[in-house]
């Protein structure tokens, strides 16, 4: 049982499978230092980083020796969870007392510097303890005030990693109103966020997904859904019919063969932004297609501070409402991660203390 100086946390003790993760009710309660706040976690959510980081010792497909955090070695013990929403419970020196009691959304990224366009170099739950606990200490600079937001803590906690990554992709590729954009992996966490966010900014969304999940993707804002299982010739025909003048952009979270297959469907001057490689990290394509048609290939990893502030503003106004697919208690986090790995749900899996 947690005491006044302890808390409940899901603690990763080493690389390995589910046996390496234990829920502890006697984990030391952290204290807010200078410039920091203690957040009472209202909700957190699962991301693929919370799965592949845990799988380090027994490996990913083709990577039996992988032992990494988000950008480098993972240090133990570690409390994972980059998605955090909750209430400020205490503040450290230099932080106004007025923050105490406010509902907040936490930016999970560590940045290379303090510029608004700074690139991320780390992540809560990987390079520092995250939100799979009843409390977490974070820098006050990470806080975004959600006192006026109509979204629940669970809906807010669905946003940081997946929707932050999606926002970064759309901003870096300058995808705007009236443009035709193809989203790959559209039923996954980032893909589903891309569909919602791109539709919200007035883009015409084409989505590549499985047939069973197409209806949910259309409900999220996709105008056209295409089966990822169709023959490449049929895919080309469907893309020409849906975008006769060529695609303005592709927001890709899959990688693999899709680059080579879809690149010819882009109009001159179009953009391809990529933030994932679940379908394969090594690709081949004709470089002449890239330079002769003035195409842009853009790598995008998470978000900048400016991107996250734009996302937070959508949350404050309720202009964006993420889909919560399932809810688990922190004590049942093993079952939640098993559900995530099966990939049968559309939307975010929420973890509540």
CSV table of C-alpha atoms in Angstrom, one decimal:
chain,number,residue,atom,x,y,z
A,1,UNK,CA,0.0,0.0,0.0
A,2,UNK,CA,1.4,3.4,-1.0
A,3,UNK,CA,2.2,5.8,1.9
A,4,UNK,CA,2.5,9.6,1.9
A,5,UNK,CA,6.1,9.2,0.6
A,6,UNK,CA,5.4,6.5,-2.0
A,7,UNK,CA,3.2,6.0,-5.0
A,8,UNK,CA,2.1,3.3,-7.4
A,9,UNK,CA,4.1,2.9,-10.6
A,10,UNK,CA,4.7,0.4,-13.4
A,11,UNK,CA,8.4,-0.1,-13.2
A,12,UNK,CA,10.6,-1.5,-15.9
A,13,UNK,CA,13.6,-3.2,-14.2
A,14,UNK,CA,15.5,-4.5,-17.2
A,15,UNK,CA,15.3,-5.5,-20.8
A,16,UNK,CA,12.9,-8.3,-21.4
A,17,UNK,CA,9.2,-9.3,-21.8
A,18,UNK,CA,6.3,-8.9,-19.4
A,19,UNK,CA,8.3,-10.4,-16.6
A,20,UNK,CA,10.5,-7.3,-16.6
A,21,UNK,CA,7.6,-4.9,-15.8
A,22,UNK,CA,6.2,-4.9,-12.3
A,23,UNK,CA,3.5,-2.7,-10.8
A,24,UNK,CA,4.8,-1.4,-7.4
A,25,UNK,CA,2.7,0.3,-4.8
A,26,UNK,CA,5.7,1.3,-2.7
A,27,UNK,CA,7.7,3.2,-5.4
A,28,UNK,CA,9.3,6.4,-4.0
A,29,UNK,CA,7.2,9.5,-4.6
A,30,UNK,CA,9.4,12.0,-6.5
A,31,UNK,CA,9.8,15.6,-5.3
A,32,UNK,CA,9.7,18.7,-7.5
A,33,UNK,CA,13.0,20.4,-7.7
A,34,UNK,CA,13.8,23.9,-8.9
A,35,UNK,CA,11.8,24.7,-12.1
A,36,UNK,CA,9.8,21.5,-11.8
A,37,UNK,CA,6.2,20.4,-10.8
A,38,UNK,CA,4.7,17.3,-9.4
A,39,UNK,CA,1.8,16.2,-11.5
A,40,UNK,CA,-1.0,13.9,-10.2
A,41,UNK,CA,-1.5,11.7,-13.3
A,42,UNK,CA,-5.2,11.7,-14.4
A,43,UNK,CA,-4.5,9.5,-17.4
A,44,UNK,CA,-1.7,8.2,-19.6
A,45,UNK,CA,-1.8,6.2,-22.8
A,46,UNK,CA,0.1,3.5,-24.7
A,47,UNK,CA,2.3,4.1,-27.7
A,48,UNK,CA,4.5,1.7,-29.8
A,49,UNK,CA,7.5,3.2,-28.0
A,50,UNK,CA,6.2,1.6,-24.8
A,51,UNK,CA,6.2,-1.8,-26.5
A,52,UNK,CA,9.4,-1.9,-28.5
A,53,UNK,CA,11.5,-0.4,-25.7
A,54,UNK,CA,10.3,-3.2,-23.5
A,55,UNK,CA,11.1,-5.8,-26.1
A,56,UNK,CA,14.8,-4.9,-26.3
A,57,UNK,CA,16.2,-8.1,-24.9
A,58,UNK,CA,14.2,-10.6,-26.8
A,59,UNK,CA,14.3,-8.5,-29.9
A,60,UNK,CA,12.2,-7.0,-32.8
A,61,UNK,CA,11.8,-8.8,-36.1
A,62,UNK,CA,15.2,-8.9,-37.6
A,63,UNK,CA,16.8,-7.2,-34.6
A,64,UNK,CA,17.3,-9.9,-32.0
A,65,UNK,CA,19.9,-7.8,-30.1
A,66,UNK,CA,18.0,-4.5,-30.0
A,67,UNK,CA,18.3,-2.8,-26.6
A,68,UNK,CA,17.4,0.8,-27.1
A,69,UNK,CA,15.3,3.5,-25.7
A,70,UNK,CA,13.8,6.1,-28.0
A,71,UNK,CA,17.1,7.5,-29.2
A,72,UNK,CA,19.7,5.4,-27.3
A,73,UNK,CA,20.4,3.0,-24.4
A,74,UNK,CA,17.6,2.7,-21.8
A,75,UNK,CA,18.6,3.1,-18.2
A,76,UNK,CA,16.9,1.1,-15.4
A,77,UNK,CA,14.8,1.2,-13.4
A,78,UNK,CA,12.4,3.2,-15.7
A,79,UNK,CA,8.8,4.3,-15.5
A,80,UNK,CA,7.5,4.5,-19.1
A,81,UNK,CA,4.7,6.5,-20.6
A,82,UNK,CA,5.1,9.6,-22.7
A,83,UNK,CA,1.4,10.6,-22.7
A,84,UNK,CA,0.5,12.4,-19.6
A,85,UNK,CA,-2.5,14.6,-18.5
A,86,UNK,CA,-3.4,15.4,-14.9
A,87,UNK,CA,-3.4,18.1,-12.2
A,88,UNK,CA,-0.4,19.9,-10.7
A,89,UNK,CA,-0.1,18.8,-7.1
A,90,UNK,CA,3.0,20.7,-6.0
A,91,UNK,CA,5.6,23.1,-7.4
A,92,UNK,CA,9.4,23.5,-6.9
A,93,UNK,CA,11.3,26.7,-6.4
A,94,UNK,CA,10.9,29.2,-9.1
A,95,UNK,CA,7.5,27.9,-10.3
A,96,UNK,CA,4.4,30.1,-9.5
A,97,UNK,CA,2.1,28.6,-6.8
A,98,UNK,CA,-0.8,29.5,-9.2
A,99,UNK,CA,0.0,26.3,-11.1
A,100,UNK,CA,-1.2,24.1,-8.2
A,101,UNK,CA,-4.6,22.6,-9.0
A,102,UNK,CA,-4.5,23.3,-12.7
A,103,UNK,CA,-5.3,20.7,-15.3
A,104,UNK,CA,-2.4,20.2,-17.6
A,105,UNK,CA,-1.2,18.5,-20.7
A,106,UNK,CA,2.5,17.6,-20.6
A,107,UNK,CA,4.8,17.9,-23.7
A,108,UNK,CA,6.8,14.7,-23.6
A,109,UNK,CA,9.8,15.8,-25.7
A,110,UNK,CA,13.3,16.8,-24.7
A,111,UNK,CA,14.6,19.4,-27.2
A,112,UNK,CA,18.0,20.2,-28.5
A,113,UNK,CA,17.7,23.8,-27.5
A,114,UNK,CA,15.1,26.4,-26.5
A,115,UNK,CA,14.0,27.6,-29.9
A,116,UNK,CA,10.4,27.2,-31.0
A,117,UNK,CA,11.6,25.1,-33.9
A,118,UNK,CA,14.0,22.9,-31.8
A,119,UNK,CA,14.2,19.3,-32.7
A,120,UNK,CA,13.4,16.6,-30.2
A,121,UNK,CA,16.3,14.5,-28.8
A,122,UNK,CA,14.6,12.5,-26.0
A,123,UNK,CA,11.2,11.4,-24.6
A,124,UNK,CA,9.6,11.1,-21.2
A,125,UNK,CA,9.3,7.4,-20.4
A,126,UNK,CA,12.5,6.7,-22.2
A,127,UNK,CA,15.2,9.2,-21.3
A,128,UNK,CA,13.4,10.1,-18.1
A,129,UNK,CA,10.5,8.7,-16.0
A,130,UNK,CA,7.0,9.0,-17.5
A,131,UNK,CA,3.4,8.7,-16.7
A,132,UNK,CA,2.7,5.0,-15.9
A,133,UNK,CA,2.4,6.0,-12.3
A,134,UNK,CA,0.1,8.0,-10.0
A,135,UNK,CA,2.6,10.9,-10.0
A,136,UNK,CA,5.4,12.2,-12.2
A,137,UNK,CA,7.8,15.1,-11.9
A,138,UNK,CA,8.3,17.2,-15.0
A,139,UNK,CA,9.9,20.6,-15.9
A,140,UNK,CA,7.3,23.4,-15.6
A,141,UNK,CA,8.3,24.4,-19.2
A,142,UNK,CA,6.5,21.2,-20.4
A,143,UNK,CA,3.1,22.3,-19.0
A,144,UNK,CA,0.2,23.4,-21.2
A,145,UNK,CA,-2.8,24.7,-19.2
A,146,UNK,CA,-6.0,22.8,-20.0
A,147,UNK,CA,-8.2,24.4,-17.3
A,148,UNK,CA,-10.7,25.5,-20.0
A,149,UNK,CA,-10.5,22.4,-22.2
A,150,UNK,CA,-13.7,20.4,-22.7
A,151,UNK,CA,-11.6,17.2,-23.2
A,152,UNK,CA,-11.3,14.6,-20.4
A,153,UNK,CA,-8.0,13.6,-19.0
A,154,UNK,CA,-8.1,10.4,-21.0
A,155,UNK,CA,-8.7,12.4,-24.2
A,156,UNK,CA,-5.9,14.8,-23.4
A,157,UNK,CA,-3.5,12.0,-22.6
A,158,UNK,CA,-4.2,10.5,-26.1
A,159,UNK,CA,-2.6,13.5,-27.7
A,160,UNK,CA,1.1,14.1,-26.9
A,161,UNK,CA,3.1,11.3,-28.7
A,162,UNK,CA,0.8,10.2,-31.6
A,163,UNK,CA,-0.9,13.5,-32.3
A,164,UNK,CA,2.3,15.4,-31.6
A,165,UNK,CA,4.1,13.3,-34.2
A,166,UNK,CA,1.2,13.7,-36.7
A,167,UNK,CA,1.2,17.5,-36.2
A,168,UNK,CA,4.9,17.6,-36.8
A,169,UNK,CA,4.5,15.7,-40.0
A,170,UNK,CA,1.7,18.0,-41.4
A,171,UNK,CA,3.6,21.1,-40.4
A,172,UNK,CA,7.0,20.1,-41.8
A,173,UNK,CA,5.3,19.0,-45.1
A,174,UNK,CA,3.2,22.2,-45.2
A,175,UNK,CA,0.0,20.3,-45.8
A,176,UNK,CA,-2.9,22.7,-46.0
A,177,UNK,CA,-6.5,23.3,-47.1
A,178,UNK,CA,-7.6,21.8,-50.4
A,179,UNK,CA,-4.6,19.6,-50.8
A,180,UNK,CA,-4.8,15.8,-51.5
A,181,UNK,CA,-2.8,13.8,-49.0
A,182,UNK,CA,-2.4,10.0,-48.8
A,183,UNK,CA,-2.0,8.7,-45.2
A,184,UNK,CA,-0.5,5.2,-44.8
A,185,UNK,CA,-1.1,3.1,-41.8
A,186,UNK,CA,-4.3,5.1,-41.2
A,187,UNK,CA,-5.8,2.9,-38.5
A,188,UNK,CA,-2.7,3.1,-36.3
A,189,UNK,CA,-2.1,5.6,-33.6
A,190,UNK,CA,-0.2,8.2,-35.6
A,191,UNK,CA,-2.0,7.4,-38.8
A,192,UNK,CA,-5.4,7.9,-37.3
A,193,UNK,CA,-4.2,11.2,-35.8
A,194,UNK,CA,-3.0,12.2,-39.2
A,195,UNK,CA,-6.4,11.6,-40.7
A,196,UNK,CA,-8.2,13.7,-38.1
A,197,UNK,CA,-5.7,16.5,-38.1
A,198,UNK,CA,-5.3,16.7,-41.9
A,199,UNK,CA,-9.1,16.7,-42.3
A,200,UNK,CA,-9.5,19.4,-39.6
A,201,UNK,CA,-7.2,21.7,-41.6
A,202,UNK,CA,-9.2,21.2,-44.7
A,203,UNK,CA,-7.0,18.7,-46.6
A,204,UNK,CA,-8.6,16.0,-48.8
A,205,UNK,CA,-7.6,12.8,-47.1
A,206,UNK,CA,-7.0,9.5,-48.8
A,207,UNK,CA,-6.2,6.7,-46.4
A,208,UNK,CA,-4.4,3.4,-46.8
A,209,UNK,CA,-5.8,0.9,-44.3
A,210,UNK,CA,-7.3,-2.6,-43.9
A,211,UNK,CA,-10.8,-3.2,-45.1
A,212,UNK,CA,-12.1,-4.0,-41.6
A,213,UNK,CA,-11.0,-0.6,-40.3
A,214,UNK,CA,-12.0,1.5,-43.2
A,215,UNK,CA,-15.3,2.7,-41.8
A,216,UNK,CA,-13.7,4.1,-38.6
A,217,UNK,CA,-11.0,5.8,-40.7
A,218,UNK,CA,-13.7,7.4,-42.9
A,219,UNK,CA,-15.6,8.6,-39.8
A,220,UNK,CA,-12.3,10.2,-38.7
A,221,UNK,CA,-12.3,12.4,-41.8
A,222,UNK,CA,-10.9,10.3,-44.7
A,223,UNK,CA,-12.7,11.0,-48.0
A,224,UNK,CA,-11.3,7.9,-49.7
A,225,UNK,CA,-10.0,4.6,-48.2
A,226,UNK,CA,-7.8,2.2,-50.1
A,227,UNK,CA,-7.0,-1.3,-49.0
A,228,UNK,CA,-3.3,-1.9,-48.1
A,229,UNK,CA,-3.7,-5.4,-49.4
A,230,UNK,CA,-4.6,-4.6,-53.0
A,231,UNK,CA,-2.4,-5.4,-55.9
A,232,UNK,CA,0.0,-2.5,-56.9
A,233,UNK,CA,-1.6,-2.2,-60.3
A,234,UNK,CA,-5.0,-1.8,-58.7
A,235,UNK,CA,-3.6,0.7,-56.2
A,236,UNK,CA,-2.2,2.8,-59.0
A,237,UNK,CA,-5.6,2.8,-60.8
A,238,UNK,CA,-7.5,3.7,-57.6
A,239,UNK,CA,-5.0,6.6,-56.9
A,240,UNK,CA,-5.4,8.0,-60.4
A,241,UNK,CA,-9.2,7.9,-60.0
A,242,UNK,CA,-9.1,9.5,-56.6
A,243,UNK,CA,-6.4,12.1,-57.5
A,244,UNK,CA,-6.3,12.6,-61.3
A,245,UNK,CA,-3.9,15.5,-61.0
A,246,UNK,CA,-1.6,13.6,-58.7
A,247,UNK,CA,-1.2,13.6,-54.9
A,248,UNK,CA,0.0,16.8,-53.3
A,249,UNK,CA,1.6,14.9,-50.4
A,250,UNK,CA,2.0,11.6,-48.6
A,251,UNK,CA,2.1,11.3,-44.8
A,252,UNK,CA,3.8,8.0,-44.3
A,253,UNK,CA,4.1,6.1,-41.1
A,254,UNK,CA,4.8,2.7,-42.7
A,255,UNK,CA,7.8,2.9,-45.0
A,256,UNK,CA,8.7,-0.3,-46.7
A,257,UNK,CA,7.4,-0.9,-50.2
A,258,UNK,CA,5.0,2.0,-50.2
A,259,UNK,CA,7.6,4.6,-51.2
A,260,UNK,CA,8.4,2.8,-54.4
A,261,UNK,CA,4.8,1.9,-55.1
A,262,UNK,CA,3.2,5.3,-54.5
A,263,UNK,CA,6.0,7.8,-55.5
A,264,UNK,CA,4.8,7.8,-59.2
A,265,UNK,CA,1.4,9.0,-58.0
A,266,UNK,CA,2.7,12.3,-56.8
A,267,UNK,CA,2.4,15.5,-58.8
A,268,UNK,CA,5.4,17.6,-59.7
A,269,UNK,CA,6.5,19.5,-56.6
A,270,UNK,CA,4.8,17.3,-54.1
A,271,UNK,CA,6.0,16.3,-50.7
A,272,UNK,CA,6.5,12.9,-49.0
A,273,UNK,CA,6.9,13.1,-45.2
A,274,UNK,CA,7.8,10.0,-43.2
A,275,UNK,CA,7.9,9.2,-39.5
A,276,UNK,CA,7.9,5.5,-39.3
A,277,UNK,CA,9.2,2.3,-40.8
A,278,UNK,CA,6.9,-0.5,-39.5
A,279,UNK,CA,6.7,-2.0,-43.0
A,280,UNK,CA,10.5,-2.0,-43.4
A,281,UNK,CA,13.3,0.5,-42.8
A,282,UNK,CA,15.3,-0.2,-46.0
A,283,UNK,CA,13.7,0.9,-49.3
A,284,UNK,CA,14.7,1.3,-53.0
A,285,UNK,CA,13.3,3.8,-55.5
A,286,UNK,CA,14.4,5.6,-58.7
A,287,UNK,CA,16.2,8.8,-57.7
A,288,UNK,CA,15.3,10.3,-61.1
A,289,UNK,CA,11.7,10.3,-60.0
A,290,UNK,CA,12.7,12.5,-57.0
A,291,UNK,CA,14.8,15.1,-58.8
A,292,UNK,CA,13.2,15.3,-62.2
A,293,UNK,CA,9.8,16.0,-60.6
A,294,UNK,CA,11.1,18.3,-57.9
A,295,UNK,CA,9.7,16.1,-55.1
A,296,UNK,CA,10.6,16.6,-51.5
A,297,UNK,CA,11.4,13.7,-49.1
A,298,UNK,CA,11.1,14.9,-45.5
A,299,UNK,CA,12.0,13.0,-42.3
A,300,UNK,CA,9.9,13.9,-39.3
A,301,UNK,CA,10.5,12.8,-35.7
A,302,UNK,CA,7.9,13.9,-33.2
A,303,UNK,CA,7.3,17.6,-33.0
A,304,UNK,CA,8.8,21.0,-32.2
A,305,UNK,CA,7.6,23.2,-29.3
A,306,UNK,CA,5.7,25.3,-31.8
A,307,UNK,CA,4.0,22.2,-33.2
A,308,UNK,CA,3.0,21.1,-29.7
A,309,UNK,CA,1.6,24.5,-28.8
A,310,UNK,CA,-0.6,24.3,-31.9
A,311,UNK,CA,-1.8,20.9,-30.8
A,312,UNK,CA,-2.5,22.1,-27.3
A,313,UNK,CA,-4.6,25.0,-28.7
A,314,UNK,CA,-6.8,22.5,-30.5
A,315,UNK,CA,-7.2,20.7,-27.2
A,316,UNK,CA,-8.1,23.8,-25.3
A,317,UNK,CA,-10.9,24.7,-27.7
A,318,UNK,CA,-12.2,21.2,-28.2
A,319,UNK,CA,-11.6,21.4,-32.0
A,320,UNK,CA,-10.0,18.0,-31.8
A,321,UNK,CA,-11.4,15.0,-29.9
A,322,UNK,CA,-9.3,11.8,-30.1
A,323,UNK,CA,-10.9,8.4,-30.1
A,324,UNK,CA,-10.4,6.3,-26.9
A,325,UNK,CA,-10.5,2.6,-27.9
A,326,UNK,CA,-10.1,1.0,-24.5
A,327,UNK,CA,-9.4,1.8,-20.9
A,328,UNK,CA,-7.3,-0.1,-18.4
A,329,UNK,CA,-6.3,0.5,-14.8
A,330,UNK,CA,-2.6,1.0,-14.1
A,331,UNK,CA,-2.6,-2.3,-12.2
A,332,UNK,CA,-3.7,-4.1,-15.4
A,333,UNK,CA,-1.0,-2.6,-17.6
A,334,UNK,CA,0.2,-6.0,-18.8
A,335,UNK,CA,-3.2,-6.7,-20.2
A,336,UNK,CA,-3.3,-3.3,-21.9
A,337,UNK,CA,0.1,-3.9,-23.6
A,338,UNK,CA,-1.1,-7.3,-24.8
A,339,UNK,CA,-4.2,-5.6,-26.3
A,340,UNK,CA,-1.9,-3.0,-27.9
A,341,UNK,CA,0.4,-5.6,-29.5
A,342,UNK,CA,-2.6,-7.5,-31.0
A,343,UNK,CA,-3.5,-4.3,-32.9
A,344,UNK,CA,-7.2,-5.0,-32.9
A,345,UNK,CA,-8.4,-1.6,-31.7
A,346,UNK,CA,-8.6,1.7,-33.5
A,347,UNK,CA,-7.8,4.7,-31.3
A,348,UNK,CA,-5.8,5.1,-28.1
A,349,UNK,CA,-5.6,2.7,-25.2
A,350,UNK,CA,-5.9,4.7,-22.0
A,351,UNK,CA,-4.2,3.9,-18.7
A,352,UNK,CA,-5.8,5.4,-15.5
A,353,UNK,CA,-4.3,5.2,-12.0
